């Protein structure tokens, strides 16, 4: 039985992936921070009688310690993991800077550090799969935002959009570094941009941003079912190359500056130092 971990598996794109593979009979471990979204997914799975096995784990992935505990428990409980799909995200485009209990800027912690901790931490279980794939869902290759090397935690010039875009660019570098720092790994690392998709994202925004983003997603967004199709194809039949980036069905060049290997290795080293 295929076993997969889906962070953000209780809403939007992550939930679409969870449902797709539950229908196919996989064991899906969906991770989210709220009791309520987890309970809704459990109830839907029961109603639909999907043939797979659903495990819902409630973990606040903005905490590095909680992410590490999740890794330890998964590696112990699941000797073989086939896929890790990284979707957990909470945009904080308005309001002031929020710092986690561990001293990290919130977007950096949730959208980037948790993905770093899970991608590297779950490797022992992923390496036992015959075709392991990590899919990092975000906006790979987008020419917006940058890494603020002199102030990664944005303590001096914080902005919600700046922090969100930095977390996206950090994930581009996480993927680009992967084959370099894990040269012997069989894992295929896939960066995936789903396009604009109607998901639960607006629900967690304050007004009037909630109404605005709900209206624009309703107008411009695709449905989850459509948005996950290319991602499913990548998980089922991953590219040969160790790291690839995609926007929907379109494969992106990894020669773009956002995937610069020197920057990727630098961020890898700096992240390791932050986590030590
Ligand atoms: N929707 C789009 O148009 C779009 C476009 C480009 C890229 N993307 C990317 O696609 C990915 C999924 O986005 P989406 O639109 O599907 O989002 P979504 O519907 O808002 O779902 C976000 C998921 O993240 C979980 N989450 C939030 N905070 C968490 C925390 N602290 N700890 C653990 N889990 C947490 C949520 O569960 P809880 O609420 O239970 O915590 C939920 O399951 C994101 O990386 C996003 O950047 C989306």
mmCIF file of C-alpha atoms and ligand atoms in Angstrom:
data_model
loop_
_atom_site.group_PDB
_atom_site.id
_atom_site.type_symbol
_atom_site.label_atom_id
_atom_site.label_comp_id
_atom_site.label_asym_id
_atom_site.label_seq_id
_atom_site.Cartn_x
_atom_site.Cartn_y
_atom_site.Cartn_z
ATOM 1 C CA UNK A 1 0.000 0.000 0.000
ATOM 2 C CA UNK A 2 1.307 3.411 -0.951
ATOM 3 C CA UNK A 3 1.946 5.603 2.113
ATOM 4 C CA UNK A 4 2.095 9.363 1.853
ATOM 5 C CA UNK A 5 2.377 12.342 4.168
ATOM 6 C CA UNK A 6 0.494 15.462 3.073
ATOM 7 C CA UNK A 7 1.064 18.618 5.093
ATOM 8 C CA UNK A 8 -1.874 20.970 4.712
ATOM 9 C CA UNK A 9 -3.780 17.791 3.808
ATOM 10 C CA UNK A 10 -6.947 19.104 5.464
ATOM 11 C CA UNK A 11 -7.716 21.901 2.976
ATOM 12 C CA UNK A 12 -7.327 23.046 -0.608
ATOM 13 C CA UNK A 13 -4.665 21.440 -2.770
ATOM 14 C CA UNK A 14 -3.369 19.164 0.012
ATOM 15 C CA UNK A 15 -6.874 17.902 0.703
ATOM 16 C CA UNK A 16 -7.433 17.302 -3.017
ATOM 17 C CA UNK A 17 -4.298 15.142 -3.119
ATOM 18 C CA UNK A 18 -5.332 13.329 0.063
ATOM 19 C CA UNK A 19 -8.791 12.541 -1.340
ATOM 20 C CA UNK A 20 -7.407 11.410 -4.700
ATOM 21 C CA UNK A 21 -5.050 8.866 -3.150
ATOM 22 C CA UNK A 22 -7.558 7.735 -0.507
ATOM 23 C CA UNK A 23 -9.912 6.857 -3.373
ATOM 24 C CA UNK A 24 -7.102 4.775 -4.843
ATOM 25 C CA UNK A 25 -6.543 2.878 -1.597
ATOM 26 C CA UNK A 26 -3.413 4.579 -0.234
ATOM 27 C CA UNK A 27 -2.560 5.279 3.380
ATOM 28 C CA UNK A 28 -2.677 9.081 3.621
ATOM 29 C CA UNK A 29 -1.305 10.875 6.659
ATOM 30 C CA UNK A 30 -2.816 14.361 6.528
ATOM 31 C CA UNK A 31 -1.252 17.026 8.749
ATOM 32 C CA UNK A 32 -2.948 20.275 9.784
ATOM 33 C CA UNK A 33 -3.030 22.480 12.851
ATOM 34 C CA UNK A 34 -6.746 22.782 13.522
ATOM 35 C CA UNK A 35 -9.005 20.195 15.112
ATOM 36 C CA UNK A 36 -11.946 21.352 13.037
ATOM 37 C CA UNK A 37 -10.477 20.866 9.539
ATOM 38 C CA UNK A 38 -9.144 17.464 10.545
ATOM 39 C CA UNK A 39 -12.575 16.429 11.835
ATOM 40 C CA UNK A 40 -14.252 17.567 8.595
ATOM 41 C CA UNK A 41 -11.806 15.500 6.519
ATOM 42 C CA UNK A 42 -12.363 12.441 8.733
ATOM 43 C CA UNK A 43 -16.143 12.790 8.363
ATOM 44 C CA UNK A 44 -15.867 13.183 4.572
ATOM 45 C CA UNK A 45 -13.660 10.106 4.328
ATOM 46 C CA UNK A 46 -16.166 8.105 6.340
ATOM 47 C CA UNK A 47 -19.134 9.307 4.274
ATOM 48 C CA UNK A 48 -17.405 8.650 0.981
ATOM 49 C CA UNK A 49 -16.104 5.248 2.169
ATOM 50 C CA UNK A 50 -12.801 5.775 0.347
ATOM 51 C CA UNK A 51 -10.959 2.500 0.288
ATOM 52 C CA UNK A 52 -7.668 3.875 1.613
ATOM 53 C CA UNK A 53 -6.614 4.480 5.185
ATOM 54 C CA UNK A 54 -6.706 8.023 6.565
ATOM 55 C CA UNK A 55 -4.638 9.212 9.493
ATOM 56 C CA UNK A 56 -5.102 12.838 10.541
ATOM 57 C CA UNK A 57 -2.388 14.380 12.671
ATOM 58 C CA UNK A 58 -2.811 17.706 14.404
ATOM 59 C CA UNK A 59 0.549 19.470 14.433
ATOM 60 C CA UNK A 60 1.428 23.163 14.435
ATOM 61 C CA UNK A 61 4.172 23.148 11.824
ATOM 62 C CA UNK A 62 5.249 26.696 12.642
ATOM 63 C CA UNK A 63 7.096 25.040 15.542
ATOM 64 C CA UNK A 64 10.399 23.415 14.621
ATOM 65 C CA UNK A 65 10.228 21.243 17.745
ATOM 66 C CA UNK A 66 6.761 20.002 16.736
ATOM 67 C CA UNK A 67 8.022 19.327 13.191
ATOM 68 C CA UNK A 68 10.911 17.304 14.593
ATOM 69 C CA UNK A 69 8.600 15.316 16.876
ATOM 70 C CA UNK A 70 6.412 14.588 13.848
ATOM 71 C CA UNK A 71 9.457 13.347 11.920
ATOM 72 C CA UNK A 72 10.513 11.071 14.802
ATOM 73 C CA UNK A 73 7.051 9.596 15.221
ATOM 74 C CA UNK A 74 6.585 9.042 11.468
ATOM 75 C CA UNK A 75 9.978 7.418 10.988
ATOM 76 C CA UNK A 76 9.159 5.070 13.855
ATOM 77 C CA UNK A 77 5.591 4.283 12.764
ATOM 78 C CA UNK A 78 6.148 4.124 8.986
ATOM 79 C CA UNK A 79 9.228 2.184 7.878
ATOM 80 C CA UNK A 80 8.441 3.085 4.252
ATOM 81 C CA UNK A 81 7.091 6.398 2.992
ATOM 82 C CA UNK A 82 6.480 6.821 -0.727
ATOM 83 C CA UNK A 83 5.557 10.478 -0.966
ATOM 84 C CA UNK A 84 5.840 13.672 0.998
ATOM 85 C CA UNK A 85 3.573 16.451 -0.301
ATOM 86 C CA UNK A 86 4.240 19.849 1.273
ATOM 87 C CA UNK A 87 1.255 22.215 1.204
ATOM 88 C CA UNK A 88 0.967 23.702 4.722
ATOM 89 C CA UNK A 89 0.881 27.470 4.440
ATOM 90 C CA UNK A 90 -0.864 30.403 6.064
ATOM 91 C CA UNK A 91 -0.482 33.761 4.361
ATOM 92 C CA UNK A 92 -0.032 36.706 6.733
ATOM 93 C CA UNK A 93 -0.133 39.480 4.184
ATOM 94 C CA UNK A 94 -1.499 42.085 6.576
ATOM 95 C CA UNK A 95 -0.705 42.855 10.204
ATOM 96 C CA UNK A 96 2.604 43.005 11.979
ATOM 97 C CA UNK A 97 5.495 40.619 12.250
ATOM 98 C CA UNK A 98 4.736 37.472 14.252
ATOM 99 C CA UNK A 99 7.577 35.592 15.882
ATOM 100 C CA UNK A 100 7.270 31.945 16.888
ATOM 101 C CA UNK A 101 8.170 30.784 20.408
ATOM 102 C CA UNK A 102 11.490 29.606 18.942
ATOM 103 C CA UNK A 103 12.311 33.106 17.659
ATOM 104 C CA UNK A 104 11.624 32.630 13.926
ATOM 105 C CA UNK A 105 9.511 34.895 11.740
ATOM 106 C CA UNK A 106 6.200 33.039 11.240
ATOM 107 C CA UNK A 107 6.183 32.635 7.428
ATOM 108 C CA UNK A 108 9.828 31.587 7.413
ATOM 109 C CA UNK A 109 9.064 28.994 10.113
ATOM 110 C CA UNK A 110 5.829 27.552 8.727
ATOM 111 C CA UNK A 111 6.293 27.773 4.982
ATOM 112 C CA UNK A 112 10.038 27.101 4.791
ATOM 113 C CA UNK A 113 11.630 25.652 7.955
ATOM 114 C CA UNK A 114 8.950 22.991 8.414
ATOM 115 C CA UNK A 115 9.459 21.901 4.791
ATOM 116 C CA UNK A 116 13.212 21.744 5.334
ATOM 117 C CA UNK A 117 12.842 19.697 8.546
ATOM 118 C CA UNK A 118 10.368 17.232 6.980
ATOM 119 C CA UNK A 119 12.188 16.913 3.630
ATOM 120 C CA UNK A 120 15.498 16.004 5.248
ATOM 121 C CA UNK A 121 14.122 14.288 8.363
ATOM 122 C CA UNK A 122 11.855 11.833 6.529
ATOM 123 C CA UNK A 123 14.570 10.682 4.113
ATOM 124 C CA UNK A 124 15.302 7.395 5.951
ATOM 125 C CA UNK A 125 11.684 6.258 5.401
ATOM 126 C CA UNK A 126 11.452 7.729 1.877
ATOM 127 C CA UNK A 127 14.664 6.014 0.783
ATOM 128 C CA UNK A 128 13.018 2.625 1.413
ATOM 129 C CA UNK A 129 10.328 3.317 -1.197
ATOM 130 C CA UNK A 130 10.887 2.022 -4.740
ATOM 131 C CA UNK A 131 9.984 5.458 -6.188
ATOM 132 C CA UNK A 132 10.103 8.179 -3.545
ATOM 133 C CA UNK A 133 8.916 11.687 -4.472
ATOM 134 C CA UNK A 134 8.836 14.889 -2.440
ATOM 135 C CA UNK A 135 6.494 17.512 -3.900
ATOM 136 C CA UNK A 136 6.897 21.050 -2.608
ATOM 137 C CA UNK A 137 3.779 23.020 -3.585
ATOM 138 C CA UNK A 138 4.279 26.775 -3.870
ATOM 139 C CA UNK A 139 5.317 29.145 -6.618
ATOM 140 C CA UNK A 140 8.592 27.731 -7.977
ATOM 141 C CA UNK A 141 10.464 29.924 -10.395
ATOM 142 C CA UNK A 142 8.326 33.029 -9.893
ATOM 143 C CA UNK A 143 10.454 36.139 -10.340
ATOM 144 C CA UNK A 144 9.055 37.842 -7.254
ATOM 145 C CA UNK A 145 10.657 38.232 -3.845
ATOM 146 C CA UNK A 146 14.140 37.399 -2.678
ATOM 147 C CA UNK A 147 16.134 36.042 0.205
ATOM 148 C CA UNK A 148 17.056 38.788 2.695
ATOM 149 C CA UNK A 149 20.450 37.349 3.533
ATOM 150 C CA UNK A 150 21.345 40.048 6.056
ATOM 151 C CA UNK A 151 18.039 39.675 7.925
ATOM 152 C CA UNK A 152 16.402 36.286 7.250
ATOM 153 C CA UNK A 153 13.968 36.794 10.136
ATOM 154 C CA UNK A 154 12.972 40.220 8.762
ATOM 155 C CA UNK A 155 13.455 41.933 12.115
ATOM 156 C CA UNK A 156 14.278 45.311 10.531
ATOM 157 C CA UNK A 157 12.047 45.759 7.479
ATOM 158 C CA UNK A 158 9.133 43.405 7.918
ATOM 159 C CA UNK A 159 6.259 43.256 5.458
ATOM 160 C CA UNK A 160 3.727 40.416 5.104
ATOM 161 C CA UNK A 161 4.176 40.152 1.333
ATOM 162 C CA UNK A 162 7.963 40.358 1.681
ATOM 163 C CA UNK A 163 7.927 37.507 4.221
ATOM 164 C CA UNK A 164 5.602 35.350 2.100
ATOM 165 C CA UNK A 165 7.669 35.857 -1.047
ATOM 166 C CA UNK A 166 10.911 35.165 0.834
ATOM 167 C CA UNK A 167 9.438 31.835 2.002
ATOM 168 C CA UNK A 168 8.594 30.961 -1.622
ATOM 169 C CA UNK A 169 12.111 31.759 -2.810
ATOM 170 C CA UNK A 170 13.581 29.789 0.113
ATOM 171 C CA UNK A 171 11.588 26.750 -1.041
ATOM 172 C CA UNK A 172 12.993 27.139 -4.569
ATOM 173 C CA UNK A 173 16.458 26.944 -3.030
ATOM 174 C CA UNK A 174 15.475 24.012 -0.782
ATOM 175 C CA UNK A 175 14.643 21.997 -3.912
ATOM 176 C CA UNK A 176 17.686 23.206 -5.840
ATOM 177 C CA UNK A 177 20.008 22.236 -2.964
ATOM 178 C CA UNK A 178 18.514 18.786 -2.566
ATOM 179 C CA UNK A 179 20.521 16.862 -5.210
ATOM 180 C CA UNK A 180 23.671 18.692 -4.131
ATOM 181 C CA UNK A 181 23.440 17.910 -0.423
ATOM 182 C CA UNK A 182 21.886 14.442 -0.891
ATOM 183 C CA UNK A 183 23.906 13.175 -3.843
ATOM 184 C CA UNK A 184 23.143 9.492 -3.203
ATOM 185 C CA UNK A 185 19.431 9.847 -2.551
ATOM 186 C CA UNK A 186 16.890 8.169 -4.839
ATOM 187 C CA UNK A 187 14.298 10.832 -3.978
ATOM 188 C CA UNK A 188 12.909 12.953 -6.804
ATOM 189 C CA UNK A 189 12.314 16.491 -5.545
ATOM 190 C CA UNK A 190 9.544 18.295 -7.434
ATOM 191 C CA UNK A 191 8.629 21.973 -7.082
ATOM 192 C CA UNK A 192 5.013 22.483 -8.140
ATOM 193 C CA UNK A 193 3.099 25.707 -8.862
ATOM 194 C CA UNK A 194 -0.608 24.898 -9.109
ATOM 195 C CA UNK A 195 -1.608 28.229 -10.713
ATOM 196 C CA UNK A 196 -4.458 30.177 -9.154
ATOM 197 C CA UNK A 197 -6.768 27.735 -7.382
ATOM 198 C CA UNK A 198 -10.014 28.057 -5.434
ATOM 199 C CA UNK A 199 -9.002 26.750 -2.002
ATOM 200 C CA UNK A 200 -9.611 27.454 1.682
ATOM 201 C CA UNK A 201 -6.906 30.127 1.629
ATOM 202 C CA UNK A 202 -9.249 33.183 1.894
ATOM 203 C CA UNK A 203 -10.980 31.754 4.999
ATOM 204 C CA UNK A 204 -7.927 32.403 7.161
ATOM 205 C CA UNK A 205 -7.471 36.008 5.999
ATOM 206 C CA UNK A 206 -8.774 39.033 7.902
ATOM 207 C CA UNK A 207 -11.421 41.228 6.274
ATOM 208 C CA UNK A 208 -11.451 42.950 3.796
ATOM 209 C CA UNK A 209 -8.670 40.753 2.363
ATOM 210 C CA UNK A 210 -10.843 37.654 2.887
ATOM 211 C CA UNK A 211 -13.636 39.009 0.699
ATOM 212 C CA UNK A 212 -11.193 40.297 -1.914
ATOM 213 C CA UNK A 213 -9.221 37.068 -2.201
ATOM 214 C CA UNK A 214 -12.391 34.940 -2.193
ATOM 215 C CA UNK A 215 -13.774 37.070 -5.044
ATOM 216 C CA UNK A 216 -10.572 36.921 -7.089
ATOM 217 C CA UNK A 217 -10.136 33.157 -6.586
ATOM 218 C CA UNK A 218 -13.796 32.652 -7.576
ATOM 219 C CA UNK A 219 -13.214 34.721 -10.708
ATOM 220 C CA UNK A 220 -9.743 33.587 -11.757
ATOM 221 C CA UNK A 221 -9.097 30.325 -9.944
ATOM 222 C CA UNK A 222 -9.296 26.768 -11.153
ATOM 223 C CA UNK A 223 -10.938 24.013 -9.154
ATOM 224 C CA UNK A 224 -8.765 21.810 -6.941
ATOM 225 C CA UNK A 225 -9.536 18.688 -9.007
ATOM 226 C CA UNK A 226 -8.107 20.324 -12.111
ATOM 227 C CA UNK A 227 -5.135 21.890 -10.310
ATOM 228 C CA UNK A 228 -3.932 18.615 -8.808
ATOM 229 C CA UNK A 229 -4.013 16.572 -12.045
ATOM 230 C CA UNK A 230 -0.464 17.480 -13.167
ATOM 231 C CA UNK A 231 0.787 16.973 -9.610
ATOM 232 C CA UNK A 232 -0.732 13.496 -9.485
ATOM 233 C CA UNK A 233 1.028 12.710 -12.789
ATOM 234 C CA UNK A 234 4.347 13.855 -11.274
ATOM 235 C CA UNK A 235 3.854 11.762 -8.134
ATOM 236 C CA UNK A 236 2.879 8.676 -10.143
ATOM 237 C CA UNK A 237 5.529 9.030 -12.804
ATOM 238 C CA UNK A 238 8.286 11.366 -11.592
ATOM 239 C CA UNK A 239 10.879 12.845 -13.932
ATOM 240 C CA UNK A 240 14.308 11.216 -14.175
ATOM 241 C CA UNK A 241 16.093 14.317 -12.907
ATOM 242 C CA UNK A 242 16.611 14.663 -9.177
ATOM 243 C CA UNK A 243 15.150 18.176 -9.000
ATOM 244 C CA UNK A 244 12.547 19.607 -11.351
ATOM 245 C CA UNK A 245 10.133 22.531 -11.240
ATOM 246 C CA UNK A 246 6.688 22.741 -12.833
ATOM 247 C CA UNK A 247 3.831 25.154 -13.290
ATOM 248 C CA UNK A 248 0.838 22.962 -13.977
ATOM 249 C CA UNK A 249 1.844 20.722 -16.895
ATOM 250 C CA UNK A 250 4.626 23.069 -17.984
ATOM 251 C CA UNK A 251 8.130 22.123 -16.948
ATOM 252 C CA UNK A 252 10.229 25.121 -15.907
ATOM 253 C CA UNK A 253 13.925 25.532 -16.552
ATOM 254 C CA UNK A 254 15.943 25.074 -13.368
ATOM 255 C CA UNK A 255 18.589 27.402 -14.814
ATOM 256 C CA UNK A 256 16.525 30.344 -13.580
ATOM 257 C CA UNK A 257 18.236 32.556 -10.962
ATOM 258 C CA UNK A 258 15.652 31.529 -8.328
ATOM 259 C CA UNK A 259 17.208 28.035 -8.369
ATOM 260 C CA UNK A 260 20.828 29.242 -8.199
ATOM 261 C CA UNK A 261 22.926 26.428 -6.753
ATOM 262 C CA UNK A 262 25.388 28.672 -4.913
ATOM 263 C CA UNK A 263 22.540 30.485 -3.172
ATOM 264 C CA UNK A 264 20.837 27.138 -2.500
ATOM 265 C CA UNK A 265 23.909 25.745 -0.765
ATOM 266 C CA UNK A 266 24.334 28.958 1.201
ATOM 267 C CA UNK A 267 20.734 28.812 2.446
ATOM 268 C CA UNK A 268 21.158 25.134 3.292
ATOM 269 C CA UNK A 269 24.206 25.931 5.461
ATOM 270 C CA UNK A 270 22.521 28.922 7.102
ATOM 271 C CA UNK A 271 19.383 26.888 7.816
ATOM 272 C CA UNK A 272 21.423 24.094 9.370
ATOM 273 C CA UNK A 273 23.133 26.667 11.604
ATOM 274 C CA UNK A 274 19.741 28.121 12.624
ATOM 275 C CA UNK A 275 18.427 24.664 13.512
ATOM 276 C CA UNK A 276 21.508 23.511 15.475
HETATM 277 N N1 LIG B 1 -4.441 28.504 -3.861
HETATM 278 C C1 LIG B 1 -3.661 29.060 -4.766
HETATM 279 O O1 LIG B 1 -4.110 29.792 -5.681
HETATM 280 C C2 LIG B 1 -2.171 28.806 -4.728
HETATM 281 C C3 LIG B 1 -1.371 29.409 -5.724
HETATM 282 C C4 LIG B 1 0.005 29.182 -5.710
HETATM 283 C C5 LIG B 1 0.552 28.369 -4.722
HETATM 284 N N2 LIG B 1 -0.248 27.805 -3.748
HETATM 285 C C6 LIG B 1 0.398 27.004 -2.712
HETATM 286 O O2 LIG B 1 -0.289 25.786 -2.530
HETATM 287 C C7 LIG B 1 -0.122 25.345 -1.169
HETATM 288 C C8 LIG B 1 -1.485 24.978 -0.593
HETATM 289 O O3 LIG B 1 -2.297 26.159 -0.624
HETATM 290 P P1 LIG B 1 -3.891 26.124 -0.514
HETATM 291 O O4 LIG B 1 -4.360 27.302 -1.264
HETATM 292 O O5 LIG B 1 -4.389 24.761 -0.825
HETATM 293 O O6 LIG B 1 -4.057 26.435 1.052
HETATM 294 P P2 LIG B 1 -5.270 26.263 2.076
HETATM 295 O O7 LIG B 1 -6.515 25.762 1.438
HETATM 296 O O8 LIG B 1 -5.318 27.559 2.842
HETATM 297 O O9 LIG B 1 -4.697 25.118 3.037
HETATM 298 C C9 LIG B 1 -3.617 25.362 3.874
HETATM 299 C C10 LIG B 1 -3.367 24.124 4.700
HETATM 300 O O10 LIG B 1 -2.243 24.392 5.566
HETATM 301 C C11 LIG B 1 -2.576 23.986 6.889
HETATM 302 N N3 LIG B 1 -1.872 24.807 7.874
HETATM 303 C C12 LIG B 1 -1.950 26.164 8.023
HETATM 304 N N4 LIG B 1 -1.211 26.543 9.077
HETATM 305 C C13 LIG B 1 -0.648 25.417 9.594
HETATM 306 C C14 LIG B 1 0.199 25.153 10.690
HETATM 307 N N5 LIG B 1 0.645 26.141 11.499
HETATM 308 N N6 LIG B 1 0.579 23.879 10.939
HETATM 309 C C15 LIG B 1 0.123 22.867 10.152
HETATM 310 N N7 LIG B 1 -0.677 23.057 9.090
HETATM 311 C C16 LIG B 1 -1.073 24.310 8.819
HETATM 312 C C17 LIG B 1 -4.104 24.200 6.970
HETATM 313 O O11 LIG B 1 -4.705 23.395 7.976
HETATM 314 P P3 LIG B 1 -5.149 24.037 9.393
HETATM 315 O O12 LIG B 1 -5.967 25.249 9.094
HETATM 316 O O13 LIG B 1 -5.888 22.948 10.073
HETATM 317 O O14 LIG B 1 -3.881 24.349 10.094
HETATM 318 C C18 LIG B 1 -4.539 23.727 5.594
HETATM 319 O O15 LIG B 1 -4.674 22.308 5.584
HETATM 320 C C19 LIG B 1 0.562 26.498 -0.424
HETATM 321 O O16 LIG B 1 1.920 26.213 -0.270
HETATM 322 C C20 LIG B 1 0.360 27.688 -1.347
HETATM 323 O O17 LIG B 1 1.415 28.607 -1.237
HETATM 324 C C21 LIG B 1 -1.589 28.012 -3.726
#
